[in-house]
mmCIF file of C-alpha atoms in Angstrom:
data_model
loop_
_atom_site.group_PDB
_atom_site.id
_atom_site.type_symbol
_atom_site.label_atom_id
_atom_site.label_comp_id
_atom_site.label_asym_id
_atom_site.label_seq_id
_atom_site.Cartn_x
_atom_site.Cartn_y
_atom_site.Cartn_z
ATOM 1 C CA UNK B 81 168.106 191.144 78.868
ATOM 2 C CA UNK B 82 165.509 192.874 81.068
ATOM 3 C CA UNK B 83 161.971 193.691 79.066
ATOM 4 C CA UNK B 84 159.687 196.285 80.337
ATOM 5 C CA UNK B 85 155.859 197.365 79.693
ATOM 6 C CA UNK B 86 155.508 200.915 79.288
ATOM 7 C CA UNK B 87 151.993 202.587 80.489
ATOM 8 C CA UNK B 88 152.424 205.928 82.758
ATOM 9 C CA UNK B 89 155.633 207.050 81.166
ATOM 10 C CA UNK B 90 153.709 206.417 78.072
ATOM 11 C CA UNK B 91 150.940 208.319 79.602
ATOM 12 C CA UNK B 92 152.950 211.334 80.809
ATOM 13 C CA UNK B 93 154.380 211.583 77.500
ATOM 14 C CA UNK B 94 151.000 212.237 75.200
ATOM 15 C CA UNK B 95 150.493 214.603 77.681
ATOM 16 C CA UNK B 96 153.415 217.046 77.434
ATOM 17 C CA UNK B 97 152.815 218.625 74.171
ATOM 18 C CA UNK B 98 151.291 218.616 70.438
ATOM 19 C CA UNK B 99 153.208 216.136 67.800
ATOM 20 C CA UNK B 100 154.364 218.540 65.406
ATOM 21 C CA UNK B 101 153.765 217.432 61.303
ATOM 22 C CA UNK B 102 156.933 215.916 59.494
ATOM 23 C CA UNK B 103 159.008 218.734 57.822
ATOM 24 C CA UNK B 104 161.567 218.894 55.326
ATOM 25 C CA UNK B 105 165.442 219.709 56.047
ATOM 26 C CA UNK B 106 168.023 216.573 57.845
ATOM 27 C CA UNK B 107 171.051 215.578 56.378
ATOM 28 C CA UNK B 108 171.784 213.014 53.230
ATOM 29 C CA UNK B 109 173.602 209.759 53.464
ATOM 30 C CA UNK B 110 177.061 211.795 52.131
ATOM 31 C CA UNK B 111 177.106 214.617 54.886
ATOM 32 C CA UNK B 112 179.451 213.650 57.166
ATOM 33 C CA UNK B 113 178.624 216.197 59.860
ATOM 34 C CA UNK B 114 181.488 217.122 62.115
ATOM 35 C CA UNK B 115 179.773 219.190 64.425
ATOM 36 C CA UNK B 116 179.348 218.797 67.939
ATOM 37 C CA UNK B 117 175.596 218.131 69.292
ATOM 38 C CA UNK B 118 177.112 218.987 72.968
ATOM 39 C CA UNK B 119 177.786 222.874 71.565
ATOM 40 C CA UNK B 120 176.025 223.622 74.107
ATOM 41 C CA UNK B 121 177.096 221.433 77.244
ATOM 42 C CA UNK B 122 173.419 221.756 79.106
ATOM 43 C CA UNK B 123 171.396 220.505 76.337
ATOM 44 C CA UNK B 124 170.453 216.946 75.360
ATOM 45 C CA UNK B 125 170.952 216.481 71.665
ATOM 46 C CA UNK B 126 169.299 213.699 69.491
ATOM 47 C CA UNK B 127 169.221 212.304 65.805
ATOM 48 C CA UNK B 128 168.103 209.680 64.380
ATOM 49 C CA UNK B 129 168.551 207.725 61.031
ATOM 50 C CA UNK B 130 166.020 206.415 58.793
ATOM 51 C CA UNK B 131 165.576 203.752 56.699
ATOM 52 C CA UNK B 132 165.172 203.633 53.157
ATOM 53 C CA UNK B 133 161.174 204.852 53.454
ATOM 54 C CA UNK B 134 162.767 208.350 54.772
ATOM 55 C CA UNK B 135 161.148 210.727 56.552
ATOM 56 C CA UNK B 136 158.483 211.966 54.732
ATOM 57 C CA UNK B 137 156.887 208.376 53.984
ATOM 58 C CA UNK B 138 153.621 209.463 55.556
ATOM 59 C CA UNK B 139 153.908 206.355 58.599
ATOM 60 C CA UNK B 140 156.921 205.031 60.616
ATOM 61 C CA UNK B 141 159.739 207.456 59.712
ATOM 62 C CA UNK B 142 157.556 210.052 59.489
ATOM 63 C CA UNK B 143 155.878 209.080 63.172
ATOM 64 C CA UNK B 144 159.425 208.845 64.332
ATOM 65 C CA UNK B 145 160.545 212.325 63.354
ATOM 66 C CA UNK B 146 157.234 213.792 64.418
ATOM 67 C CA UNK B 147 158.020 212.467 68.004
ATOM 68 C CA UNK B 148 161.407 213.702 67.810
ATOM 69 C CA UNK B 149 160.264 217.269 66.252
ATOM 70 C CA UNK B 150 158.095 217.152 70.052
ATOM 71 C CA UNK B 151 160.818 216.361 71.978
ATOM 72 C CA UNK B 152 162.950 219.005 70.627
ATOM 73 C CA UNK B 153 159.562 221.640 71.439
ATOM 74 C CA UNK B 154 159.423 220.552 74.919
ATOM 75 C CA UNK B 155 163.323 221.348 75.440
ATOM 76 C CA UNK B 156 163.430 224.673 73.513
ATOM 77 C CA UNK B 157 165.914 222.881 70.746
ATOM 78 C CA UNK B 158 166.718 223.880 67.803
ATOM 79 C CA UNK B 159 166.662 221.349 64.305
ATOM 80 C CA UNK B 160 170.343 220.849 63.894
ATOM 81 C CA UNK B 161 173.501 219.133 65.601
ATOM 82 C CA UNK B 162 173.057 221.424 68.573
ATOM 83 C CA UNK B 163 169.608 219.627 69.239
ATOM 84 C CA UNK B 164 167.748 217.536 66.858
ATOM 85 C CA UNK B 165 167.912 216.258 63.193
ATOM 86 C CA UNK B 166 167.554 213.100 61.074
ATOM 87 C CA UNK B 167 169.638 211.733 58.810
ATOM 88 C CA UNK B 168 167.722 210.125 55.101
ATOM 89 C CA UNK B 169 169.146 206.878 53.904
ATOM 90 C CA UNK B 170 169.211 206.178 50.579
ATOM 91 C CA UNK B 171 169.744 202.847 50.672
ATOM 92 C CA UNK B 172 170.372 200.102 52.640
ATOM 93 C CA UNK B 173 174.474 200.449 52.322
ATOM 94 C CA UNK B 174 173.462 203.735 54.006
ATOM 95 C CA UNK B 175 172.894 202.793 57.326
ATOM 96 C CA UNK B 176 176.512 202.225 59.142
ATOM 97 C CA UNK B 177 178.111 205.470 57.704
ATOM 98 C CA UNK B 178 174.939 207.299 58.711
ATOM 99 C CA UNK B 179 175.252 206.159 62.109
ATOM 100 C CA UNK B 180 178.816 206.966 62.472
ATOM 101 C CA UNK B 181 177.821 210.498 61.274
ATOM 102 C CA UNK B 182 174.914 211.049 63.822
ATOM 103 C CA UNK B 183 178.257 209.676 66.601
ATOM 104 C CA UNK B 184 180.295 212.215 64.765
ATOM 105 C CA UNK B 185 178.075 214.974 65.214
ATOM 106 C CA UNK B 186 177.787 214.388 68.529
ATOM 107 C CA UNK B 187 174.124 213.524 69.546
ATOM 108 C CA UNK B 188 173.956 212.008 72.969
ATOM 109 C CA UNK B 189 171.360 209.686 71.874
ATOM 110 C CA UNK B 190 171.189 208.554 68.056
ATOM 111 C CA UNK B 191 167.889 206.099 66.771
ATOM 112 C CA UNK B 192 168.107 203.726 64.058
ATOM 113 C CA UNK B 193 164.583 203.598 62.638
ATOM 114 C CA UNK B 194 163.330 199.950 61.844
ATOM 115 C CA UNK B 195 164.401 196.574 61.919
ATOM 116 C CA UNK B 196 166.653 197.021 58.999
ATOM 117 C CA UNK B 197 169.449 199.257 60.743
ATOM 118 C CA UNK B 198 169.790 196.486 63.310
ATOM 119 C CA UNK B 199 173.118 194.993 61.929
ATOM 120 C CA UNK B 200 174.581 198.827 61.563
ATOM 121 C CA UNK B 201 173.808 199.211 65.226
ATOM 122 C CA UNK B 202 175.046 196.044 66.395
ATOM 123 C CA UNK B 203 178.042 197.199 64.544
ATOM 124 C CA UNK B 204 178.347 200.888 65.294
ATOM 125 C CA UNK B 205 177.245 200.418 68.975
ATOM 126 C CA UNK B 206 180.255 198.003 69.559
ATOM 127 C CA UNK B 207 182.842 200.377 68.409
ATOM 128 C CA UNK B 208 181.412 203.606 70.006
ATOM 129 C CA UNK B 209 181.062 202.079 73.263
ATOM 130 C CA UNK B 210 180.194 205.791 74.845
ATOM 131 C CA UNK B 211 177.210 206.784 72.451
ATOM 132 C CA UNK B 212 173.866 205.563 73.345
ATOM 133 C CA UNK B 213 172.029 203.991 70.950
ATOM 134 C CA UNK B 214 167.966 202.936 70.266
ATOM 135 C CA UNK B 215 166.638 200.830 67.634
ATOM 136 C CA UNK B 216 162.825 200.836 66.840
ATOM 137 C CA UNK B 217 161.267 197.357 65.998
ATOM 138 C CA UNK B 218 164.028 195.001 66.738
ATOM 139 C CA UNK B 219 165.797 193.880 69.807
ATOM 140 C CA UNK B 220 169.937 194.255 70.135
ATOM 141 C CA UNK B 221 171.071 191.886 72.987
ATOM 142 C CA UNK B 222 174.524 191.878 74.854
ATOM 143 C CA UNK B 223 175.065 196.146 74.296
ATOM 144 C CA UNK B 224 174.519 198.433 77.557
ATOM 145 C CA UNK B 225 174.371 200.935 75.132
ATOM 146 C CA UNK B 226 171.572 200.202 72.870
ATOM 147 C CA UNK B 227 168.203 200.249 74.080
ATOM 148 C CA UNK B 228 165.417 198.482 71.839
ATOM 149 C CA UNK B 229 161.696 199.684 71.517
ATOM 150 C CA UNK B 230 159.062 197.473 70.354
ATOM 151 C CA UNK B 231 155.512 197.104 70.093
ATOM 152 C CA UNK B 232 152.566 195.091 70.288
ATOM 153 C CA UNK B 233 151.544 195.386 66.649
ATOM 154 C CA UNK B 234 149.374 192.148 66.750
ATOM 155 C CA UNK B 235 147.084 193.545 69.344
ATOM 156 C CA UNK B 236 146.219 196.706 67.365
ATOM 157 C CA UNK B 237 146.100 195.236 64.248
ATOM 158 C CA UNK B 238 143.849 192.727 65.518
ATOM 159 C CA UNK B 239 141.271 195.464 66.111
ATOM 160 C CA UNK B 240 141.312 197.153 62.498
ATOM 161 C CA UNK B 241 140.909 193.132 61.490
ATOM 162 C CA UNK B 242 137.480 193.429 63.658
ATOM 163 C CA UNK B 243 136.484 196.586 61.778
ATOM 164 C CA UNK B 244 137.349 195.291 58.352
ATOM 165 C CA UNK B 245 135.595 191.964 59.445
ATOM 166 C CA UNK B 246 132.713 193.754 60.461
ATOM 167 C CA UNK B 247 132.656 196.284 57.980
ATOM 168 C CA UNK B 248 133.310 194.434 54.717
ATOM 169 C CA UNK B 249 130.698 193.991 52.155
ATOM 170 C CA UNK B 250 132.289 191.301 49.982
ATOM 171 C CA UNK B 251 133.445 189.147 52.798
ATOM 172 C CA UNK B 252 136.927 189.271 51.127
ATOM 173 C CA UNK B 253 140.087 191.782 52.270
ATOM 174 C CA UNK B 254 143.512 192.105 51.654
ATOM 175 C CA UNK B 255 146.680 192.700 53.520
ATOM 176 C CA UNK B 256 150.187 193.954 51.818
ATOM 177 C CA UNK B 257 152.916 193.946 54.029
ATOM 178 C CA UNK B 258 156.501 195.543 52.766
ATOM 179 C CA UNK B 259 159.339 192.311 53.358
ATOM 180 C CA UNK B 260 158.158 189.689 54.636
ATOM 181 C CA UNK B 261 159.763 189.318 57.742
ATOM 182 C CA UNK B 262 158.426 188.235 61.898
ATOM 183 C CA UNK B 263 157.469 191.423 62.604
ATOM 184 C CA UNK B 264 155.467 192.549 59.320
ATOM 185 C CA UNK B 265 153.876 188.524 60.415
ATOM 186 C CA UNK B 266 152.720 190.484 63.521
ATOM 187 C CA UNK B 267 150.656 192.728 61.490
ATOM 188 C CA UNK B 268 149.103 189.829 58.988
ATOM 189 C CA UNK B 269 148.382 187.833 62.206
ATOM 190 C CA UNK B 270 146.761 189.998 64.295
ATOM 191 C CA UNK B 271 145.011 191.808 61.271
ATOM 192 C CA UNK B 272 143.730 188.299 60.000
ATOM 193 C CA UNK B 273 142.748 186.946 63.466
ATOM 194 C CA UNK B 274 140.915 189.989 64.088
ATOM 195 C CA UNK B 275 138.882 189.767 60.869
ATOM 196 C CA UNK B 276 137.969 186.189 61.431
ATOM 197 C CA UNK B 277 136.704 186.910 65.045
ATOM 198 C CA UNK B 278 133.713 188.653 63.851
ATOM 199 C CA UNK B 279 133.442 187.309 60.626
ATOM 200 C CA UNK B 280 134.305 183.428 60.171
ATOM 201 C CA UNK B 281 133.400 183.227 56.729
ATOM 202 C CA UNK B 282 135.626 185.807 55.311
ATOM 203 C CA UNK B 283 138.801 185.659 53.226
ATOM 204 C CA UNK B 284 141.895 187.048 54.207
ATOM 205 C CA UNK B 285 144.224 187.582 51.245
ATOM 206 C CA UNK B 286 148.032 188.018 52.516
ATOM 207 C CA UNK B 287 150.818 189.279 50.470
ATOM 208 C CA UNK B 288 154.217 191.219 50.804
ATOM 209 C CA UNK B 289 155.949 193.442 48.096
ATOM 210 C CA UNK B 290 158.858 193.225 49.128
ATOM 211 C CA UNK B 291 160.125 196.334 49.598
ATOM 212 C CA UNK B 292 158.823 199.469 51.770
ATOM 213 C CA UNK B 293 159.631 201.936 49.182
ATOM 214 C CA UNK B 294 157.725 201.120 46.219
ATOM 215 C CA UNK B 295 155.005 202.741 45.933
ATOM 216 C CA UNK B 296 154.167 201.680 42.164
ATOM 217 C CA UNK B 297 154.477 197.973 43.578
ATOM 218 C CA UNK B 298 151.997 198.945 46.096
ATOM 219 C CA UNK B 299 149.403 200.421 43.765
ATOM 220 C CA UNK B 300 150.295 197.139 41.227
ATOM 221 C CA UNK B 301 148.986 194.915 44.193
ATOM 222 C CA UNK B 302 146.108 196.728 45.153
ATOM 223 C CA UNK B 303 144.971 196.825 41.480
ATOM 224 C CA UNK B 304 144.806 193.330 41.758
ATOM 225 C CA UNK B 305 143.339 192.368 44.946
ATOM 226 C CA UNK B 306 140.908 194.797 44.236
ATOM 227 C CA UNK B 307 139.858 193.589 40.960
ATOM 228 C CA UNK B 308 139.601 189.874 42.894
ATOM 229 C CA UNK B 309 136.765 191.177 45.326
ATOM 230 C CA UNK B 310 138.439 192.835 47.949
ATOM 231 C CA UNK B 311 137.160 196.325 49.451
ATOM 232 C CA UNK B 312 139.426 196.404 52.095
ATOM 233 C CA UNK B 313 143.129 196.309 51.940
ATOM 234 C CA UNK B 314 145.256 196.990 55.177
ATOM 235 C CA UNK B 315 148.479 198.136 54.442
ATOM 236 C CA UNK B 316 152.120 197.477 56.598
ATOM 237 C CA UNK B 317 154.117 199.016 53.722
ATOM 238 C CA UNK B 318 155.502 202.315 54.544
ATOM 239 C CA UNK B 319 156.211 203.949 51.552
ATOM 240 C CA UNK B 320 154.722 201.324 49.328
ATOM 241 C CA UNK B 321 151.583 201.863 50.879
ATOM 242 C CA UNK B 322 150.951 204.839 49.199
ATOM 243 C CA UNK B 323 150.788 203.286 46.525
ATOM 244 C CA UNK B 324 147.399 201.176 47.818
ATOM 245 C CA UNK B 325 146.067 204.484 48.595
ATOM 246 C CA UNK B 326 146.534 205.749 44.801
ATOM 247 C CA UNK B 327 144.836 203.064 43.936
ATOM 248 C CA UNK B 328 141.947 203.163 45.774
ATOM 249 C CA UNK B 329 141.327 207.054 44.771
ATOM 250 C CA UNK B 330 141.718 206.355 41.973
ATOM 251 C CA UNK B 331 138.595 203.627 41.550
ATOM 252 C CA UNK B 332 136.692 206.239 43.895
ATOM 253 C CA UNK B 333 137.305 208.414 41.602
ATOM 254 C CA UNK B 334 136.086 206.338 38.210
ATOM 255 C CA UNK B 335 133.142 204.833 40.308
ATOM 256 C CA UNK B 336 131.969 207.556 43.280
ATOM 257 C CA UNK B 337 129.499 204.593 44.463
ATOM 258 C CA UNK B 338 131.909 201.901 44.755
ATOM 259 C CA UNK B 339 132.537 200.479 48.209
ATOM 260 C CA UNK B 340 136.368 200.580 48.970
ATOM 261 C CA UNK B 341 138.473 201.038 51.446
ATOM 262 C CA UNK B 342 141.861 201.394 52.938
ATOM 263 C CA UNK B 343 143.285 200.964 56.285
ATOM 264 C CA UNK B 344 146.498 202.893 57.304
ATOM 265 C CA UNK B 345 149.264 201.995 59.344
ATOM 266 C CA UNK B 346 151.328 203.586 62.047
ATOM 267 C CA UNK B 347 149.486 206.958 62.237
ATOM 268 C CA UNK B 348 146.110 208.274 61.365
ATOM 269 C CA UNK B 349 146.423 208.425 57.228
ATOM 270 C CA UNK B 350 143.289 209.767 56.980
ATOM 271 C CA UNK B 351 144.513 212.779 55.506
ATOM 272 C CA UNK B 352 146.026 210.124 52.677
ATOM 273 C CA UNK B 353 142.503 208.838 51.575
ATOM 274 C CA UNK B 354 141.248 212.157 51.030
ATOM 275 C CA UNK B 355 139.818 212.195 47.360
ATOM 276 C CA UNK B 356 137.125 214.173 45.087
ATOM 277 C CA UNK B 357 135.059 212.172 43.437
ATOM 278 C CA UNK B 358 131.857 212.935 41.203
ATOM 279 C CA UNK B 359 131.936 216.243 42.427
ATOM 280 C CA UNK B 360 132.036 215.314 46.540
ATOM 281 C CA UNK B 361 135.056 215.482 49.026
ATOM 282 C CA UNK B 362 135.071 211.862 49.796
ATOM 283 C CA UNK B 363 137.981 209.531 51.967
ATOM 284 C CA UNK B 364 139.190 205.919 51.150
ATOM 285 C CA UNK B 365 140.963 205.553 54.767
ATOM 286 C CA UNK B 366 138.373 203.242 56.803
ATOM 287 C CA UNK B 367 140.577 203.286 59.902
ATOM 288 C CA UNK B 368 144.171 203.028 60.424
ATOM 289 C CA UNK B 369 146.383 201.015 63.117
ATOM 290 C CA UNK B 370 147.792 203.853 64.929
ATOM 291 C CA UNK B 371 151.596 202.506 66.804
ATOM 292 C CA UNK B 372 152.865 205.691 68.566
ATOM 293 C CA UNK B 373 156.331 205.279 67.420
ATOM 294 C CA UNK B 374 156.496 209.088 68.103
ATOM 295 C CA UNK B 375 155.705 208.980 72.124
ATOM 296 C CA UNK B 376 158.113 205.785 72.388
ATOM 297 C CA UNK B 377 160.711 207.950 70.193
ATOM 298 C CA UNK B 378 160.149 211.312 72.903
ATOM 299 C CA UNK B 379 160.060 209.257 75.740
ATOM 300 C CA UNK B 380 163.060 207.046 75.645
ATOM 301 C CA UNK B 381 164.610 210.131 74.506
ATOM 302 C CA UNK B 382 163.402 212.192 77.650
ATOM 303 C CA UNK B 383 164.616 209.026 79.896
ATOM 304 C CA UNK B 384 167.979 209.408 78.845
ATOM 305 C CA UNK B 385 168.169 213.214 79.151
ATOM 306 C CA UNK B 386 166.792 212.589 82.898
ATOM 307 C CA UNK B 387 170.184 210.170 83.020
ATOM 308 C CA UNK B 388 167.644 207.270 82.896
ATOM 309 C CA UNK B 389 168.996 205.545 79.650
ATOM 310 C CA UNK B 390 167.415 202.088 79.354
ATOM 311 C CA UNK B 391 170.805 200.087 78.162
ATOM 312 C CA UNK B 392 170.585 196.752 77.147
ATOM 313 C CA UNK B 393 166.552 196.670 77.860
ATOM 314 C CA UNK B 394 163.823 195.965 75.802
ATOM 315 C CA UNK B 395 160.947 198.348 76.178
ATOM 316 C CA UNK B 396 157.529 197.242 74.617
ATOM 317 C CA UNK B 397 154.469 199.215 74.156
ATOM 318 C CA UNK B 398 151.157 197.658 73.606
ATOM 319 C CA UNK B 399 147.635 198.236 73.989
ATOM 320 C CA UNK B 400 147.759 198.602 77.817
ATOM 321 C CA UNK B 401 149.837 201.689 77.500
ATOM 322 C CA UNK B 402 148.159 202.890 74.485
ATOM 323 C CA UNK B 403 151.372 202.409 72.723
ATOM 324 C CA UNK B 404 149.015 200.821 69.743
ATOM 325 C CA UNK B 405 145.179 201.628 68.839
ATOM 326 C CA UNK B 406 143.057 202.484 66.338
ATOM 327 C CA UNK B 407 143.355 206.241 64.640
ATOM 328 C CA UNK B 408 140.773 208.854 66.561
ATOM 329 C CA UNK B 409 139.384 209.665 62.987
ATOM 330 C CA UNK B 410 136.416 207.351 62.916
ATOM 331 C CA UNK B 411 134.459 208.996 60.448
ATOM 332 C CA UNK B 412 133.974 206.265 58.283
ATOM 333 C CA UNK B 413 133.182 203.690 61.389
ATOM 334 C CA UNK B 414 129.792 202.561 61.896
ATOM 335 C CA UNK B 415 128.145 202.205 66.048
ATOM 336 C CA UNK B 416 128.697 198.558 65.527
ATOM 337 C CA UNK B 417 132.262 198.837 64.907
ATOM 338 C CA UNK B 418 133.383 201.499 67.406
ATOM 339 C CA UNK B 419 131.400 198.555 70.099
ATOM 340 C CA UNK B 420 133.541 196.225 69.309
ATOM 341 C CA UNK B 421 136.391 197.681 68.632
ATOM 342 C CA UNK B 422 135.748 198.918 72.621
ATOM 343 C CA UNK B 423 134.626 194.981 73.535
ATOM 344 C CA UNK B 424 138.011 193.423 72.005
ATOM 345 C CA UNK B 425 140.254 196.334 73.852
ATOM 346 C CA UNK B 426 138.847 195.162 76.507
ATOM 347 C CA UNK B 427 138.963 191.386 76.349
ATOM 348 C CA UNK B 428 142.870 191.784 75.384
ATOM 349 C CA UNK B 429 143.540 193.907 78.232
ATOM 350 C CA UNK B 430 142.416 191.543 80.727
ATOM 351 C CA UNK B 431 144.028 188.564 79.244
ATOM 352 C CA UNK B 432 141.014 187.588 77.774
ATOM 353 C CA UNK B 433 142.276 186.714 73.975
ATOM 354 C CA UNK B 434 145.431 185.656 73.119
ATOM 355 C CA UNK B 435 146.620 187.281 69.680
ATOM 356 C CA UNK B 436 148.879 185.619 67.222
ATOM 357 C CA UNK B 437 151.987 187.233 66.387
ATOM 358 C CA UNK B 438 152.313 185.448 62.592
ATOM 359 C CA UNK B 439 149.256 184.684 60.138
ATOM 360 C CA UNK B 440 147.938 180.838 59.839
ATOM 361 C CA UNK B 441 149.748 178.611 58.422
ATOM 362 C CA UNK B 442 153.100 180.081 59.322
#
C-alpha cells in the first residue's frame, strides 16, 4: 500500500477559503435516502458518516463537517444529496446501513469518520466496488477504492505536553483519552513525552473512559484527577471531553483564583473554556492540539473531484504539513512557552526528536 506525506496540497488547501462553524441539519441513522447526489451530472457530491460523537461534538466530527461545509463553499454546493451532507450515527450498529445510505444517495465520495467505521468500510467498500470511499484515523488495505487519512497525532501532542510541562504549577497533569486503543496511545505518548522533556520531575496521570460520548464520565474523571493535584488535564475524548471542560468551569467558578486548566483536542476549544467567574470573563482552555481533520477532509475530497482519487493509499499529515499544531489562541501561553513550543517544532521537523507513538510502559 503506497503512504504519502501531505505538505503543499495541505498548503493550497488552508488557503482556498474560511472553515465554516458546524451547523445543524444531516440525516439520522433510519433515513434511507434514495436520492441521487449526481442530480446534477457536473457536480462532485460528498457525505460523510459519523461516529457515535456526531457532528456537533465540538472536535473530530465536528472538524470533519466543518471541512466538508468548506468544500461545499468553494464548489457553490448546496447541503443535501445534490452536494454535501452527513449522516449522525447513533450507535455503533449504525455504521454499515449508514454507509450504504450515503452509496444510495449517490455521493461520489462518502467518509467514514474515525477508526470505529473501519469494519463497515471494509465491508461496504467490498460490495460497492464503484463508490469511493475515505476513512479518517485508520488504514483499509487491499481496496482501490478506499483511501485512508491519518495523522501525526504524537508530534502535536507532544508540543501541548511541553506547554503543560512548562506551564504546570503542581508538577502533576492528567490525560483522558476516550477507548483505549493505538491511536488514542498516540495522543498519551506524545502528550506525556512532551511534558517530561521540559519537566523531568512531573507526573503524568493516564486514563481512558472508555467511550467518546460520555460526557458525565468525562466530568467524573476530571473531578478526580483534579482533586489528586492535577491543573492540567489534556483531553482525546470527543464528546466526553466536554465533560472535563464542565468540570473545570465549574471549580473556576467556586474558586476564581484557582490555577486550572484544560487542553483541547482536534480544534481550537477555546471557545469551550469560556467561563464567568467572580464577576470576570475568564477561560479554562490553556491550549489545544489542533489536527486539521477539516483541510485533510476538503482536500482528499477536492483530489477526487480533480479525478485524482488516492485508492488504496495512505495519506498522513503531520507537523511538516501543518496537518497537526497547536491552536492560534494563545492567550493563556506565557513567552516561555510559545519559545519552545517554536524550539520543539523545529527539532521534530528536522529529525531531531523522535516521538513515541504509545505512553511508557506500553
Amino acid at each position: 500500500m503506497k503512504k504519502r506525506n501531505f505538505g503543499f496540497a495541505m498548503s493550497m488547501v488552508l488557503a482556498a477559503g474560511t472553515i465554516l462553524g458546524a451547523c445543524g441539519g444531516g440525516e439520522e441513522a433510519d433515513n434511507n435516502g434514495g436520492g441521487n447526489g449526481g442530480g446534477e451530472s457536473d457536480k462532485f457530491t460528498v457525505g460523510m458518516v459519523t461516529d457515535v460523537g456526531g457532528v456537533d461534538d465540538k472536535s473530530f466530527n465536528q472538524s470533519a463537517w466543518e471541512g466538508l461545509q468548506a468544500f461545499g463553499k468553494e464548489n457553490n454546493l448546496e447541503k443535501g444529496t445534490d452536494g454535501f451532507d452527513y449522516i449522525q450515527s447513533k450507535s455503533d450498529a449504525d455504521y454499515k446501513t449508514n454507509l450504504n445510505t450515503a452509496v444510495r444517495n449517490g455521493f461520489d465520495l462518502t467518509y467514514g469518520i474515525g477508526y470505529k467505521l473501519k469494519p463497515a468500510i471494509e465491508e461496504v467498500a467490498k460490495q460497492r466496488k464503484n463508490s469511493q470511499f475515505a476513512i479518517v484515523d485508520d488504514v483499509v488495505e487491499g481496496l482501490d477504492n478506499v483511501t485512508s487519512i491519518t495523522f501525526k497525532e504524537n508530534e502535536g501532542s507532544f508540543l501541548v505536553g511541553v506547554v503543560a510541562g512548562l506551564q504546570t504549577k503542581t508538577d502533576k497533569v492528567g490525560f483522558i483519552g476516550g477507548v483505549e486503543s493505538e491511536l488514542i496511545d498516540k495522543f498519551a505518548g506524545g502528550f506525556e513525552a512532551g511534558v517530561k522533556a521540559v519537566n523531568p520531575d512531573a507526573d503524568v496521570v493516564i486514563e481512558y473512559a472508555g467511550a467518546f460520548d460520555k460526557a458525565d464520565k468525562g466530568q467524573q474523571m476530571a473531578s478526580a484527577m483534579y482533586s489528586s493535584g492535577a491543573d492540567i488535564i489534556y483531553h482525546a475524548a470527543g464528546g466526553t471531553g466536554n465533560g472535563v471542560f464542565s468540570e473545570a468551569k465549574s471549580l473556576k467558578q467556586k474558586d476564581p483564583s484557582k490555577e486550572i486548566w484544560v487542553i483541547g483536542v482536534d480544534r481550537d476549544q477555546a471557545e469551550e473554556g469560556k467561563v464567568t467567574a467572580g464577576g470576570k470573563e475568564m477561560n479554562v482552555t490553556l491550549t489545544s492540539m489542533v489536527k486539521r481533520v477539516d483541510l485533510a477532509v476538503q482536500d482528499v475530497a477536492t483530489k477526487a473531484q480533480n479525478g485524482e482519487f488516492p485508492g488504496g493509499e495512505v495519506i498522513e499529515y503531520g507537523l511538516e504539513a501543518n496537518g497537526v499544531s497547536i491552536a492560534p489562541t494563545q492567550d493563556n501561553l506565557t513567552e516561555e512557552s510559545k519559545a519552545a513550543v517554536k524550539e520543539w517544532t523545529d527539532k521534530i521537523k528536522n529529525g531531531e526528536v523522535e516521538v513515541p507513538t504509545k505512553p511508557s510502559g506500553k
